């Protein structure tokens, strides 16, 4: 294999070059691995517009850098990784040894070696936990805010090529948690949400990214929560299959309601009304999306949450003076939605069939969620619709589930 | 109405140069890498920037329509998978394999458990594995993913599971390992993954499972551990990484597994969770891990084991799932992939075989849905030989 042809010395040259590039270009914000055949294409594309100095600096076939984007040739990945790992592990061993010597202060050059080798290594192997940990150790010892901020930047850079890197996400949480007493926190929280949105745009349904955003919610002020709810709405309507974004909205809505319950003191009817409207808006918006985008699971699951929480908490716990919750008309509205979604036209069977199944399972879900006395109500109204048959025809694979859920209801009526 | 089946789904990918945009890496999950989150193994087959230009391994070639492969269709190519697992160790000099070295301990667990389920554990040199494994133990008592790396609770469980497979738990200083784990429990009952404090319900499962195997459950506050897990339950019946985290089949396995081991399954709304889980089965018969996701062989394990633990496995079609897993085999070179015709890896090979074992596929040892170890190994741990 040609990759084996790299001598140790040559591999070390590569590592030195990478570290020099990283050091002299602190603003690099994206990194990627590029096949050698693409290098010339990239250079041509950039050639006309670039300043000559910019090009000549890294004129080789191993690295490509422009506009804060760094490309690493796939051909050198293996020797580069080996050199980086070897250099990192050696520096770390030496650093730890000197750390343990009594009364001895570690000299800064060892620290900076660990920092630069770990950075190079993480460019190549994003989940190399020991490299992330060594950085935490040093940054924690130094206690300098700019160093913490640099860690956020490095993590963002790694996420640019590995948006699902668990260690990179977790490193961010460690930084944020560690500096959470600092006044800069609220500013960071805003930036984090933007980062997640940017990454989620490129990396669809990225659980780690959205999980990070949900984690941030507990650090947000009440105003930030409300702002996030408003801001994420547009994104969600452009990505209606990304269930994680809807979960994020659920998290925000639950936080708003929790705050409400915990601060009994300022139960102004204004705030009551605000919460009531948030829920009502979300239900209406969701219904509009359901009618617009046929057969989307994420939308219907979001509705399950909205309706059951609405019935159980919002409509009953909130005392909105001007409003009397009318359970019957709420149910009628939902049945109306069911009826409009459960007809399957001939032309586009698949989407409409999915829509029919989702609407029927949604109604079954609702009947399970609502308290006993009202349940009779809805079961009464459902009897005419023969849900069991609809479900068993549209989705025979789950007949044992339907028998259990709907069949039991039916027989308990007899 | 907009009939836009693809809007925002996994299938839709932005076009453009976009560095890093087309990478479909998958991270380990039980073991620090989660595929899609969720898988641990980075699929280097698609590197950033224009997939087709890359030198990385291509998709496996389409099977020739020979009479041989035709008659193999629909059956588990057990011998091929054994050969594949054994071959992984020998292919160490590619970028794809070296970037996995930090989680080699979990790789060992996946590979060896697969071999054991296939009845071929004796094909590996037990002493060699154990001698390497013991060099991965840190002075704190925890295990690292490889020699010289930092310890983590993920690899500590993998190490304990591998030793259990070999019936070699006696080489451990049990108190040292269990002190490492109990030292990671927080005041609220949750567990950190290592000294750096990341909290996740996966780590709760690992702690509970590992200490149970070591007969040291008394070292932690089990009630608090259970309460924390319950606090991560969502209104859809599923569980997330932390309170308020989105439900995910992998997290659900961890939470249900931990509750099963601690005898606390009464905290689970079985009908509600079973419903969410069985909605993970898609038309092809495969299971996904979250709404709107593509099916993936590894969820055969997480969804299926959870359904079994809560006694709702009859809510999915087992036959279709068996067929889906078998369709993901590489019949030429062995191994199982996440989806038909993708490149195989040890992670999906393990979950495919483990899934088939849960489905009582003939010729495989039975596997325990909570401990993720063969039934006979679990019996040996708790009832002696
Ligand atoms: Zn997978």
PDB file of C-alpha atoms and ligand atoms in Angstrom, chain B residues 26 35 39 296 298-299 338 347-348, ligand 1:
ATOM      1  CA  UNK B  26     -22.117   6.880  12.636  1.00  0.00           C
ATOM      2  CA  UNK B  35     -25.187   5.390  15.045  1.00  0.00           C
ATOM      3  CA  UNK B  39     -23.656   3.889  15.428  1.00  0.00           C
ATOM      4  CA  UNK B 296     -31.244   0.139  10.653  1.00  0.00           C
ATOM      5  CA  UNK B 298     -28.823  -2.143  15.094  1.00  0.00           C
ATOM      6  CA  UNK B 299     -32.333  -1.216  16.203  1.00  0.00           C
ATOM      7  CA  UNK B 338     -27.172  -1.273   8.716  1.00  0.00           C
ATOM      8  CA  UNK B 347     -21.163  -3.361  15.240  1.00  0.00           C
ATOM      9  CA  UNK B 348     -24.062  -4.179  12.904  1.00  0.00           C
TER      10      UNK B 348
HETATM   11 ZN1  LIG C   1     -27.053   1.298  13.092  1.00  0.00          ZN
END
